[in-house]
Each structure stands twice: as structure tokens, then as C-alpha cells.
Coordinates of C-alpha atoms and ligand atoms in Angstrom, one line a residue:
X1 CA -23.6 6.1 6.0
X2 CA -25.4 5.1 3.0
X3 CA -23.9 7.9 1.2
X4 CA -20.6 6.8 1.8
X5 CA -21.0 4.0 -0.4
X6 CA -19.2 4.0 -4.1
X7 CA -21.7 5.1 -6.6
X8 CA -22.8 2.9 -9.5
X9 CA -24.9 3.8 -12.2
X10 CA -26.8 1.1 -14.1
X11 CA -28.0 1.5 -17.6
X12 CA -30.7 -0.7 -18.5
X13 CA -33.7 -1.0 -20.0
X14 CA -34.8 -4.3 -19.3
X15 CA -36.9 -3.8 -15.9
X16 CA -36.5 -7.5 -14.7
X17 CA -32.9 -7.0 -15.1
X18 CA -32.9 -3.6 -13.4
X19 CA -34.4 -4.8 -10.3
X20 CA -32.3 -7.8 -10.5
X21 CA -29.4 -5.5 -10.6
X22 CA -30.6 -3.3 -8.0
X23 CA -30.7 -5.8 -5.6
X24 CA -27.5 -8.0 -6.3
X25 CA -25.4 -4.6 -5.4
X26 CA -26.4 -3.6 -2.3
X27 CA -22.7 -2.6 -1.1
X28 CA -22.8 0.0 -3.6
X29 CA -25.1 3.4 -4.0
X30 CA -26.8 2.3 -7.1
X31 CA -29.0 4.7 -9.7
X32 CA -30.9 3.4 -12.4
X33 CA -31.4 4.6 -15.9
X34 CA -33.8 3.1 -18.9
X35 CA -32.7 5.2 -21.9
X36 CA -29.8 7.9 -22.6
X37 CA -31.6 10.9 -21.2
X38 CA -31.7 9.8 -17.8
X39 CA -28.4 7.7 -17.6
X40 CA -26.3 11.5 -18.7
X41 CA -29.1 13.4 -16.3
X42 CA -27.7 10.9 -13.7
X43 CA -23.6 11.0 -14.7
X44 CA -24.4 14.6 -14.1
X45 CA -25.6 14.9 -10.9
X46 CA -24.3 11.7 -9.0
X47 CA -20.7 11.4 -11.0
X48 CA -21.0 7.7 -10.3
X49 CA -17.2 6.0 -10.7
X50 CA -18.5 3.1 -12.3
X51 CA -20.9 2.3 -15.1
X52 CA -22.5 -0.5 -16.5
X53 CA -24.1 -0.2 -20.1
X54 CA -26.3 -1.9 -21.6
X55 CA -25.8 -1.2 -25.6
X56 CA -29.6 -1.8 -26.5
X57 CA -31.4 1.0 -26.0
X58 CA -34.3 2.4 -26.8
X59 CA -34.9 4.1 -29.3
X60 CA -32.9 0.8 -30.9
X61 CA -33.3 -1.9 -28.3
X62 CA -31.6 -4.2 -31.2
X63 CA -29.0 -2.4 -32.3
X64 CA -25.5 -0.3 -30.1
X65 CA -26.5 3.0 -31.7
X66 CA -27.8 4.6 -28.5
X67 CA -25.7 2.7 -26.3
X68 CA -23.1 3.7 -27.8
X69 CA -24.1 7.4 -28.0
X70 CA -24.0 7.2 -23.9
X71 CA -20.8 5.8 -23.7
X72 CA -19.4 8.3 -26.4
X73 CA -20.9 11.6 -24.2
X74 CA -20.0 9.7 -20.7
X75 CA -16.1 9.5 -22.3
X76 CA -16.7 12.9 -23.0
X77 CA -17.9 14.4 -20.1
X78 CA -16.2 12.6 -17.3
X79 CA -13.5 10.3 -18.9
X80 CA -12.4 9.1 -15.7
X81 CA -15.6 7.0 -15.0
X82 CA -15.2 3.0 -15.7
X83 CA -17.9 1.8 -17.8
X84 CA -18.9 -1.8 -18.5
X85 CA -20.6 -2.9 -21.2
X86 CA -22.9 -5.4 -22.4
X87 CA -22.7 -7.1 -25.0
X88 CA -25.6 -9.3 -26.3
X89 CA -25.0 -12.8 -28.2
X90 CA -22.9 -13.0 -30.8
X91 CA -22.3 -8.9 -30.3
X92 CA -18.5 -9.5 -29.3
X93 CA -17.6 -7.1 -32.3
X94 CA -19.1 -4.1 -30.3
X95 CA -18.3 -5.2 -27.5
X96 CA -14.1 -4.7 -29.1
X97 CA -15.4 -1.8 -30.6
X98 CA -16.7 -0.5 -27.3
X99 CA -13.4 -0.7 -25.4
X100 CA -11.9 1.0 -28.4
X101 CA -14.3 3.7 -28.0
X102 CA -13.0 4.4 -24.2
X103 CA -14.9 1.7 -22.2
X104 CA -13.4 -0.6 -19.5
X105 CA -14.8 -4.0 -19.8
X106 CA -17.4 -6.0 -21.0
X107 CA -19.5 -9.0 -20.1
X108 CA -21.5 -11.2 -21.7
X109 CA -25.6 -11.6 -22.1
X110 CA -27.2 -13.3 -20.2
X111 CA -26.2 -11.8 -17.0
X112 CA -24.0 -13.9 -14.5
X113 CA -24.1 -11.9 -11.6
X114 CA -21.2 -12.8 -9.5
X115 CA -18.6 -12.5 -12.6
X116 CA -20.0 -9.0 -13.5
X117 CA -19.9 -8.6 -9.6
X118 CA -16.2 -9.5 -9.8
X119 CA -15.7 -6.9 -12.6
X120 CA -17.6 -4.2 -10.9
X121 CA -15.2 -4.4 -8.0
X122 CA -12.3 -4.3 -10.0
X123 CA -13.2 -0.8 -11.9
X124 CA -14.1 0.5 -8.4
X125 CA -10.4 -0.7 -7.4
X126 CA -8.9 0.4 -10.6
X127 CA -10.7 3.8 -10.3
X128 CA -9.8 4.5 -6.8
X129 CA -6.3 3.8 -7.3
X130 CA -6.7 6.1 -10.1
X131 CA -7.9 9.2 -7.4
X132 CA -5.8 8.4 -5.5
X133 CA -2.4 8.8 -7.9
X134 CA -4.2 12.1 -8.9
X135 CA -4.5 13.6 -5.6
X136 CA -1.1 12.7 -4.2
X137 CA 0.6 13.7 -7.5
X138 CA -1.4 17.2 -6.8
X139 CA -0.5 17.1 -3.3
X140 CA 3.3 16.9 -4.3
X141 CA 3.2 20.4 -6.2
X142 CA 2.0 21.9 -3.3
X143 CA 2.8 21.1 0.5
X144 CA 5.5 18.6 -0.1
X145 CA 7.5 20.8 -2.0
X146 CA 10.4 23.3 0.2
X147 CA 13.9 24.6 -1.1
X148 CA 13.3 25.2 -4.3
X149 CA 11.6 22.2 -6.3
X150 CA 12.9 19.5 -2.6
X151 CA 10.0 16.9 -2.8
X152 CA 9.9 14.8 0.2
X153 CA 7.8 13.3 3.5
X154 CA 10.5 11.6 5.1
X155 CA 11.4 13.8 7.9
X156 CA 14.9 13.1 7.9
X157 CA 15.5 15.1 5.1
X158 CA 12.5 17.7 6.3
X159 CA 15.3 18.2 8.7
X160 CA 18.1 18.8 6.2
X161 CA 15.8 21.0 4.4
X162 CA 15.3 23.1 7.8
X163 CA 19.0 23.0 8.9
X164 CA 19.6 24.7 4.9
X165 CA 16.8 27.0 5.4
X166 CA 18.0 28.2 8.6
X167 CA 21.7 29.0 7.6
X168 CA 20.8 30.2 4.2
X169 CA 21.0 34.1 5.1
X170 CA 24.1 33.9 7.1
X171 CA 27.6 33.6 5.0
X172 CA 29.0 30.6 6.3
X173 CA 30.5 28.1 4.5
X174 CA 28.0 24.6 4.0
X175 CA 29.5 21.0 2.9
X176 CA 27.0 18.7 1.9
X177 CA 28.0 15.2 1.6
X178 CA 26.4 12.6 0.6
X179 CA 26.1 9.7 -2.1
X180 CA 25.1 10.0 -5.7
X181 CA 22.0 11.2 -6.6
X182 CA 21.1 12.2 -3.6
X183 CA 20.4 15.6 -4.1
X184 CA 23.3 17.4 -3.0
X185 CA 23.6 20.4 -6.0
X186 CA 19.6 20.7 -5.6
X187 CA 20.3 21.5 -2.2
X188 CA 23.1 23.9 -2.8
X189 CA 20.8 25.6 -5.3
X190 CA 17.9 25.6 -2.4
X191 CA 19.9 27.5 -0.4
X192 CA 20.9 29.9 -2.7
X193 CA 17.6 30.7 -3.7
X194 CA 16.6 30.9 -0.5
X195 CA 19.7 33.1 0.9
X196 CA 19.8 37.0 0.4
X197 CA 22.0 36.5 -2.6
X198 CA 19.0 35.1 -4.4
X199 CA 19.9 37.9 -7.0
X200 CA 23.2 37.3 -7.6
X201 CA 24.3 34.1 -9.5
X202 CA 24.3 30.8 -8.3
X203 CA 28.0 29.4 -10.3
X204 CA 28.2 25.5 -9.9
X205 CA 31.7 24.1 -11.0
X206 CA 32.4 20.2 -10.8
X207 CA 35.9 20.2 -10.1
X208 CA 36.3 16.2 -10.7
X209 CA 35.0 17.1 -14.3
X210 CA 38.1 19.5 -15.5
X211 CA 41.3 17.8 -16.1
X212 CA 43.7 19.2 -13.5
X213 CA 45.6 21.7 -15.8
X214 CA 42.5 23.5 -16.6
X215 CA 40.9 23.7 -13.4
X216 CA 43.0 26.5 -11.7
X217 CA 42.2 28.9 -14.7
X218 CA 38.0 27.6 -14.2
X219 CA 38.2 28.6 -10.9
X220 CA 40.7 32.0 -11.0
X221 CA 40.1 32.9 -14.4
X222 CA 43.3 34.2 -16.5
X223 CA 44.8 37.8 -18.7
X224 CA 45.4 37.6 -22.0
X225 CA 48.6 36.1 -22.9
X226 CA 48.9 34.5 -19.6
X227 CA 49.4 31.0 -21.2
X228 CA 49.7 29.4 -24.6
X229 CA 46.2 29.6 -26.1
X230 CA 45.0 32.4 -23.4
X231 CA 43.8 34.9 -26.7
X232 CA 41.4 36.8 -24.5
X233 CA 41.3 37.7 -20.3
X234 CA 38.2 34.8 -18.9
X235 CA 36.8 35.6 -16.2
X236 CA 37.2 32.7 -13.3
X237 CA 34.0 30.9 -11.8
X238 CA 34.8 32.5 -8.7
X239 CA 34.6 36.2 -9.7
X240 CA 31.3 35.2 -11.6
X241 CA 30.0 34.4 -8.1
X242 CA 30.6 37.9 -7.1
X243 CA 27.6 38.6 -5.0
X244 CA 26.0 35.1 -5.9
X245 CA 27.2 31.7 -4.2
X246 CA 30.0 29.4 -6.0
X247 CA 29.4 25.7 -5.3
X248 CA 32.2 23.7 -5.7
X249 CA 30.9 20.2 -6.8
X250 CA 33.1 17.1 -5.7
X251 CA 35.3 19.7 -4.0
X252 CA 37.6 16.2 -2.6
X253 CA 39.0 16.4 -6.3
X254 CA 40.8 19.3 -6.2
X255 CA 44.5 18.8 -6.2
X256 CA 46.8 19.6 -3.6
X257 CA 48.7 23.1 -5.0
X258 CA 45.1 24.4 -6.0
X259 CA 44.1 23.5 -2.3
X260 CA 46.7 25.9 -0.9
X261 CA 45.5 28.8 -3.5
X262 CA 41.5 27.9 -2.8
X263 CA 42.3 28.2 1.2
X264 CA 44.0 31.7 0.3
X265 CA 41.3 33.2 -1.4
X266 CA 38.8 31.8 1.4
X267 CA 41.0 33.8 4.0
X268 CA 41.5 37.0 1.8
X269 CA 38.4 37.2 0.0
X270 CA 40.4 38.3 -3.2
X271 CA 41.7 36.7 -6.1
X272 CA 44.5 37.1 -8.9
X273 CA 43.8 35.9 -12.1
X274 CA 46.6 33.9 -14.0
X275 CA 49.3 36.0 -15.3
X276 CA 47.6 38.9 -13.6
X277 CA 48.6 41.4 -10.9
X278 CA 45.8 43.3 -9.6
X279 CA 43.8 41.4 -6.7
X280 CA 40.2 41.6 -7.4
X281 CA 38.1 41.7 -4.2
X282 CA 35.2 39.1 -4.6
X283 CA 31.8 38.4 -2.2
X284 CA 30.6 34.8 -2.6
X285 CA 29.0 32.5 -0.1
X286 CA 30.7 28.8 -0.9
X287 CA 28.9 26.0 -0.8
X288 CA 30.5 22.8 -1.5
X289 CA 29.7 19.0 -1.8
X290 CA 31.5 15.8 -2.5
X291 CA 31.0 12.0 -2.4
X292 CA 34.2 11.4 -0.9
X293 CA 35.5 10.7 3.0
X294 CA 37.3 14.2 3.2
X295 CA 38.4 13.2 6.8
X296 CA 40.3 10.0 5.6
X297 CA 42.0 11.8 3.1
X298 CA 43.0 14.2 5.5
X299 CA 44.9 11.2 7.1
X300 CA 46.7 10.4 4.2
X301 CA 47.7 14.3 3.1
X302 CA 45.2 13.8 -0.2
X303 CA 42.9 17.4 1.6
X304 CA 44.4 20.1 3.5
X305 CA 42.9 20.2 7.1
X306 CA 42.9 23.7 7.3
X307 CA 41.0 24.2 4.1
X308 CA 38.5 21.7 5.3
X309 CA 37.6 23.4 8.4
X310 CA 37.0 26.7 6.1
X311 CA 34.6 24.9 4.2
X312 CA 33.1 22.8 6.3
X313 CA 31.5 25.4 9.1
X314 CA 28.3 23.8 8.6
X315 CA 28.4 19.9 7.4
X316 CA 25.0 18.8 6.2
X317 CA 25.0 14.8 5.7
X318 CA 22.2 14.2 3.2
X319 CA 20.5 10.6 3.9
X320 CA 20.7 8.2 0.8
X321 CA 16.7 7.0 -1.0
X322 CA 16.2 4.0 1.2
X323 CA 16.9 5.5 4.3
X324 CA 13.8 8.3 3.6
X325 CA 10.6 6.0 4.2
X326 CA 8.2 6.9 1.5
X327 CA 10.4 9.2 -0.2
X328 CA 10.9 6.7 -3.1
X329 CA 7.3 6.3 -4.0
X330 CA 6.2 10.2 -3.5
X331 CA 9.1 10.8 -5.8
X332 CA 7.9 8.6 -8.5
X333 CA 5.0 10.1 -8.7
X334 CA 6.4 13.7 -8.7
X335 CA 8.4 12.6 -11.7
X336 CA 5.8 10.4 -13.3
X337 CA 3.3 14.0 -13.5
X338 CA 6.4 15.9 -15.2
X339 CA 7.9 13.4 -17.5
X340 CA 4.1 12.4 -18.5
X341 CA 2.9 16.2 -19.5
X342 CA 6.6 16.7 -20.8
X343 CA 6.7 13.3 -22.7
X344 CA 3.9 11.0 -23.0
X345 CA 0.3 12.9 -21.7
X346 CA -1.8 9.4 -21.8
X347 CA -0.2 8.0 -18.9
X348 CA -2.0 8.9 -15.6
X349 CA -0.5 6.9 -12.8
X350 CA 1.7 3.5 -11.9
X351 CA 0.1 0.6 -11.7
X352 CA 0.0 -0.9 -7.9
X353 CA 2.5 -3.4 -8.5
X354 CA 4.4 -0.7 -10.0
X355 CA 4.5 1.5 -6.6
X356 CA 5.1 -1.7 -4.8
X357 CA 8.4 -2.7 -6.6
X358 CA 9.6 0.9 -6.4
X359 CA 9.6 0.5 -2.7
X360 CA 10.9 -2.5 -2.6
X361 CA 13.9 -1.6 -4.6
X362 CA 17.4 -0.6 -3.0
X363 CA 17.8 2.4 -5.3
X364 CA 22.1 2.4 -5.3
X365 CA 21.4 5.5 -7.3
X366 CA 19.3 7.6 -5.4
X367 CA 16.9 9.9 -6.8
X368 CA 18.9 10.3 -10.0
X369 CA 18.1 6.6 -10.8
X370 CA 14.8 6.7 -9.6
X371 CA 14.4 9.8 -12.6
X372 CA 15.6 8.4 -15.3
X373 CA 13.9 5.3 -14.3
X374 CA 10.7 6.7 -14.4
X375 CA 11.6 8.5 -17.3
X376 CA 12.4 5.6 -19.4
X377 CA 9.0 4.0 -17.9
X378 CA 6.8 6.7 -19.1
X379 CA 8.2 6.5 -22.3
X380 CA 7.8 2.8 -22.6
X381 CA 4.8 3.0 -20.8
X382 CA 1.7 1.2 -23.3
X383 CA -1.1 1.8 -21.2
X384 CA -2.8 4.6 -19.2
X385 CA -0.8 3.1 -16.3
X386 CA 3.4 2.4 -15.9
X387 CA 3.9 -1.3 -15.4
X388 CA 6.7 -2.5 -12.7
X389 CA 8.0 -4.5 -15.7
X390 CA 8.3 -0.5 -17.4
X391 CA 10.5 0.2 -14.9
X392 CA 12.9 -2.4 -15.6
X393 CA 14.0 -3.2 -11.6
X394 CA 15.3 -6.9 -11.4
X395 CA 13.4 -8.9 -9.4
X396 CA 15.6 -11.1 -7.3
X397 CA 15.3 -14.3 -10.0
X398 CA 16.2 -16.9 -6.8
X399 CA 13.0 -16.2 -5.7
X400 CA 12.0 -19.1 -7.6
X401 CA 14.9 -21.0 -6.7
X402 CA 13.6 -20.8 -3.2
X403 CA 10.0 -22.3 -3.6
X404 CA 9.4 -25.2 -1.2
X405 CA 8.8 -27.6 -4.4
X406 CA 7.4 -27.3 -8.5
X407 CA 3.8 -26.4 -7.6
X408 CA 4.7 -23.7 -5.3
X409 CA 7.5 -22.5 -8.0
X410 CA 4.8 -22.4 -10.8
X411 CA 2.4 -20.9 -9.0
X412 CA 4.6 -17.7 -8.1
X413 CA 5.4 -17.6 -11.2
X414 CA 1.8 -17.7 -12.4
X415 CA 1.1 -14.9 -9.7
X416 CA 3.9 -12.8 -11.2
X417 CA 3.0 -13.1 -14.9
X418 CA -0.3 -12.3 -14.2
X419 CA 0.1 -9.6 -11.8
X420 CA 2.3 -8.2 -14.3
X421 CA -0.4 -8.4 -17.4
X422 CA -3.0 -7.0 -15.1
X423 CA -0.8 -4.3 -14.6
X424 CA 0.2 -4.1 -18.4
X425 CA -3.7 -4.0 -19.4
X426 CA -5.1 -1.4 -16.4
X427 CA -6.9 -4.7 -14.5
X428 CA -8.7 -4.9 -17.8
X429 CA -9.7 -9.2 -17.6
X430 CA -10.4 -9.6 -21.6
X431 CA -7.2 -7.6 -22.2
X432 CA -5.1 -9.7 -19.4
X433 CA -6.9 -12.7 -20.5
X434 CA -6.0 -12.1 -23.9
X435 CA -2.0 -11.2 -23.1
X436 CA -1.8 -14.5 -21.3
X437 CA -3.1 -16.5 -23.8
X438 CA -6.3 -18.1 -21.8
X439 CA -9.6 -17.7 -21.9
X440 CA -12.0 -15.5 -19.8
X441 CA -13.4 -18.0 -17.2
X442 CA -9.8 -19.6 -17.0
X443 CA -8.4 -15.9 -15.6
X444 CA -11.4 -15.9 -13.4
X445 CA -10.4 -19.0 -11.7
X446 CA -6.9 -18.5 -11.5
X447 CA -7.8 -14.9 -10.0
X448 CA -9.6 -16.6 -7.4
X449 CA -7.5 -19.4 -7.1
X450 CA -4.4 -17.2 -5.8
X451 CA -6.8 -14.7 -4.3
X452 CA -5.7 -11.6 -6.9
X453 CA -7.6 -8.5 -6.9
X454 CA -5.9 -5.5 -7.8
Ligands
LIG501 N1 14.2 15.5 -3.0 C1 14.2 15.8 -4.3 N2 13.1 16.3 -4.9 C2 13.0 16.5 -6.2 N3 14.0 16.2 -7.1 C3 15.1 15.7 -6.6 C4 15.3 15.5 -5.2 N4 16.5 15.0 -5.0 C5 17.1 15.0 -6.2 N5 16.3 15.4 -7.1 C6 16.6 15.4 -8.6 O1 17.4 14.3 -8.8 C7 18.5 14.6 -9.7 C8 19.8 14.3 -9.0 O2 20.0 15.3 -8.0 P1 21.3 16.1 -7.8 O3 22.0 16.4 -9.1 O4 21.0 17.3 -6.9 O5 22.1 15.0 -7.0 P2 23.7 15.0 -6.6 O6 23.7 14.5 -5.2 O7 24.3 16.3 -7.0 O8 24.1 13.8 -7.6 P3 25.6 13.5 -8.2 O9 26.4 13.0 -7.0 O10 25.2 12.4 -9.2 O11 26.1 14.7 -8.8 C9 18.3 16.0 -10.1 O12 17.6 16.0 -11.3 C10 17.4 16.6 -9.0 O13 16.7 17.6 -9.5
LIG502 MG1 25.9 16.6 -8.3

């Protein structure tokens, strides 16, 4: 359909050039425009993705005034759109000037037609993959998201999230296990929020973080004067759970005589603080997680099998990052939109090789490395667009090793450096060009050469 095809709007005043123009894009929906009146009346009503703009215009066919009057109101109006410039001999001033100003690229009077072809396609690319970041990072505020704040599309944690969802109203005890970073307090907090006890507090208490002498007051609270140092009766985290849910974190590192009090107040529902006498009826639902292989250490008498079984009536084995197809990526971006509004608002999006070495990446850490990663990237982030190099992932380095001979070595390393300062520059040539140290013509051919695009 021929109004399928991307729209380009051509700013030109020269009507040789405008049919020539016309005619050498016919893959694209093209409009026409001789002066700054009708190129805005056309931004307006065909929001064209790319632009390309001649500087002399009339009133000033000499001069950049009113060309770059149109590119000022075009940045303006819809700064999204990739504009192209012209730049006349000897203009390469305003041409610099131009990009400053918001513009894309520029290319060089007289016209050669298949290099501004080649830069055409590339601000298409560029803004396509731009949309495209924008929608899915909208998407993930909205259908992707379940259990308070869960962002996935893999569905073997849809069906963790479902399992949660499904036992989050009754009372029975949930043990979610899994790796680091995987998500497992997130989850606990899902179901709290999703569990009539939403009202009551949700009390999170990592039991590998308080040295052991500490923990049984944490968790049972003590009177005054129970212990040296006890100046006022503390409540314990597990009568602050009254009517809320208490998640015991890393629940494997609670020592052995602690074990045998935890397992008494599961089966009485009360507890004593230290150095008191009363019992104190408390209503929590328990939710616990750890890292560790609790059936192992029942083996070797480190956990108490019975205390187990009371808190493990529903396990929950939460998949680690790269066994959740997809998951890595839709993350990133999910954590790119909030660190970027929280952090650093000019960055829009990854790069493509950006995305591509996030999914290529192991991620040992989960989604708590993937977070900070990306955090740390949108800080460092130069451009509009996070670089793979931002995100700081190794790349295996024997991949050079490897190559069949010299030539094949330098040329991945050629693709790789300039893959990376395409990235680095937003697919921006003169920029790329620029970072790499060659000229123009000599990125063109190399582009070609290893068949680069994007
Ligand atoms: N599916 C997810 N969607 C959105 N955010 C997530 C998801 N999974 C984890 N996170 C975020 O990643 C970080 C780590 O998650 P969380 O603390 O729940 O993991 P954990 O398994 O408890 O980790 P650890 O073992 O290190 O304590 C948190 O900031 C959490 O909000
Ligand atoms: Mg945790």
C-alpha cells in the first residue's frame, strides 16, 4: 500500500533538484516543500520521520537564516523527526552548527544521490528503532506489569506470578527459593499486596544480616531489663507483623536453638518476648525465601525438618534471568524509562547493539545486576542512546583469539569499533566518522565493505 511507505519530506527550493529527489526515492512516501510555509504546513499534517533541508531558502536563498528557522520550529514541534541538512560549499560551519541546533546529519552540495540515499535509510532505521524503544517501554507500564511492580514476558515466571496470585488470600505458609537477584522479596511483597492483609504491614527481616546474638531479640522482641543494654521493652518483627505478613529473608541462616523457638511460635501462634512472661497472641501469614539447599542441610542437621515442612506448604522455585527468554531485554528497558526520568531525562533508548549484548549476556546476577547495570549506563550514557560499551558487559576477548588468520582478526575488530561508535554517536556518520578518526567517504566504504547498517 502506497501509504504504508515511511514518509519523507523534502525541503528544497531548487525545482531541478526537487524532481530529481522525487524520483530517486521512490521506496519512500515523499512530500515536497519550496519555502518554510509549506515544509511546517507539511510536518503538520504528514509527520514525516525523516527530513531533508536545504538551508537556502527563500526569502535568503544565499544565506541559513530561513533554513534554519525550519529546522529550529521542526525541533520544536516534533523533536523526534531526523532531519538532514544541506550544506552548500564551503558552508561546513552551519552545517556543525546545524547538528548543534538538533539536526541529524548533513551532506554535502552538490547532491550525490546514493550517499544521501545511504543516510536517508539510516535516520529511517535510527528513527524506527527509536518508536520502537518508546512503545515497548510504554507497553511495560502497562500489560506486562502483575504482582506489584513484576515486569516480565517469559511465561515461566507468568506462571510463578499466577501460582503467588492464587495462594495469596489463603494463610499458608510460601518459600521462595531461588538465586540472587532474582526477585524473591519482590515476590513476597507481591503477595502481600495482593493477599487480604494488604492493610496490615508487610515486615521483611534478613536473618543472615543480624549477627546471631541479636537476631532472637529481632524476631521476639524483648522487656525492659531483660538483657544488658535492653533500656526500653522493643517490640519483635514478628508481633509487628500482627495482621500483616513477616518474611523471613535467607530464612537457611537462622541457627539451630532459634529454629526450635521459630517452629514453636508457627505451631502456637503466640510469642514471649525475652525476659517476658505473658504470651502475646500474634496473626501473620509467613513468607520466607533463601538461596540455600534447605533439603541438604536437612541431611547434615544444619535445618530442622519439621520447621521446614511448616514453612514450606507452598514452595515456589523462581527461574534465574537467562532461563526467562526475553525477560533480560524487556527489563532493561523497564529500568532504562525509570532511571532515565529519575537520573539523566536526555537518554531515550539503547542502542541496538546495546539490546543485543544484554541478551547475550549470562547475567550471574539476575535482575539486580541487570539494575544497577543499567543504572550505571544511563548515567554514563553521552548520547540520546545507552551504548553496549555503557553497560560495561565483557565481551569474551578470545573472540579475536579465534579468527581464522590477521585479516579476519582486524576486521572483527574493525566491525566492533565501529559498531560501537555508531552506537556511541546515535548512527550519526560525521560524528562516528569523526570518533574513529577517518574521513567521511572512508566510513562509507568500510560500512559497505562489512555490510553495517544499523
Ligand atoms: N521481574 C521483575 N520486575 C521488576 N523488577 C524486578 C523484577 N525482579 C527483580 N526486580 C528488582 O530487582 C531487584 C532485586 O530483586 P529482589 O530484591 O526481589 O531479589 P532477591 O531475589 O531478593 O535478591 P537477593 O537474593 O539479592 O536478596 C529489586 O530492585 C527488584 O525490585
Ligand atoms: Mg532479597
Amino acid at each position: 500500500m502506497a501509504d504504508m511507505k515511511p514518509k519523507l519530506l523534502i525541503v528544497e527550493d531548487d525545482e531541478g533538484l526537487q524532481a530529481q529527489l522525487k524520483w530517486a526515492y521512490e521506496d519512500f512516501d515523499v512530500t515536497i516543500a519550496g519555502d518554510r510555509a509549506s515544509a511546517l504546513a507539511a510536518l503538520r499534517a504528514e509527520e514525516p520521520a525523516v527530513v531533508t533541508l536545504d538551508l537556502g531558502l527563500p526569502p535568503d536563498p544565499d544565506g541559513t537564516r530561513e533554513g534554519f528557522a525550519v529546522l529550529d520550529e521542526i525541533m520544536a514541534l516534533k523533536p523526534d523527526t531526523k532531519v538532514i541538512v544541506a550544506s552548500g560549499h564551503g558552508a561546513r560551519e552551519s552545517a556543525l552548527q546545524a547538528i548543534e541546533r538538533g539536526a541529524y546529519d548533513f551532506y554535502q552540495k552538490p547532491v550525490d544521490i546514493e550517499a544521501l540515499g545511504l543516510i536517508v535509510r539510516r535516520a529511517f532505521n535510527l528513527h524506527e528503532i527509536e518508536e520502537e524503544n518508546r512503545r515497548l517501554a510504554d507497553k511495560v507500564g502497562e500489560d506486562k506489569t502483575v504482582l506489584g511492580g513484576l515486569v516480565t514476558a517469559a511465561p515461566e515466571m507468568a506462571k510463578v506470578a499466577r501460582t503467588i496470585e492464587r495462594v495469596a488470600n489463603t494463610n499458608v505458609s510460601v518459600m521462595l527459593l531461588g538465586a540472587s537477584g532474582t526477585g524473591k522479596e519482590l515476590l513476597a511483597r507481591g503477595l502481600h499486596d495482593a493477599s487480604n492483609r494488604r492493610d496490615g504491614e508487610f515486615v521483611a527481616i534478613n536473618c543472615a544480616a543480624i549477627p546471631e546474638n541479636l537476631l532472637e531479640s529481632e524476631l521476639f522482641g524483648h522487656e525492659k531489663g531483660a538483657f544488658t543494654g535492653a533500656v526500653k521493652t522493643t517490640e519483635g518483627k514478628i508481633e509487628q507483623a500482627h495482621g500483616g505478613t513477616l518474611f523471613l529473608d535467607e530464612v537457611g541462616d537462622i541457627p539451630l536453638p532459634l529454629q526450635v523457638k521459630l517452629l514453636r511460635f508457627i505451631q502456637e501462634r503466640t510469642i514471649e518476648r525475652i525476659g517476658g512472661r505473658k504470651q502475646i497472641a500474634v496473626d501473620t501469614r509467613i513468607v520466607c525465601a533463601t538461596h540455600q539447599n534447605l533439603e541438604a542441610m536437612i541431611g547434615e542437621n544444619q535445618f530442622r525438618e519439621d520447621l521446614f515442612y511448616r514453612l514450606a506448604e507452598i514452595v515456589v522455585k523462581i527461574p534465574s534471568l537467562a532461563e526467562r527468554p526475553g525477560d533480560a531485554t524487556l527489563l532493561a528497558k523497564h529500568f532504562l524509562n525509570r532511571f532515565s526520568e529519575e537520573i539523566n531525562p536526555k537518554v531515550k533508548g539503547f542502542a541496538p547493539d546495546a539490546l543485543a549484548a544484554i541478551d547475550a549476556w549470562p547475567w550471574p546476577g539476575n535482575v539486580r545486576e541487570l539494575e544497577n547495570r543499567v543504572k550505571r549506563a544511563v548515567i554514563m550514557a553521552e548520547g540520546k542512546l545507552v551504548a553496549a560499551e555503557d553497560l560495561d558487559l565483557d565481551e569474551d576477548e578470545d573472540e579475536t583469539c579465534e579468527a581464522l588468520n590477521l585479516k579476519s582478526a582486524r576486521e572483527q575488530v574493525d566491525r566492533k569499533v565501529i559498531r560501537h561508535a555508531l552506537a556511541r554517536s546515535e548512527g550519526n556518520i560525521s560524528q562516528s566518522a569523526k570518533l574513529l578518526g577517518i574521513s567521511r567517504p572512508t566510513l562509507y566504504d568500510l560500512l559497505k565493505q562489512y555490510d553495517l547498517h544499523a
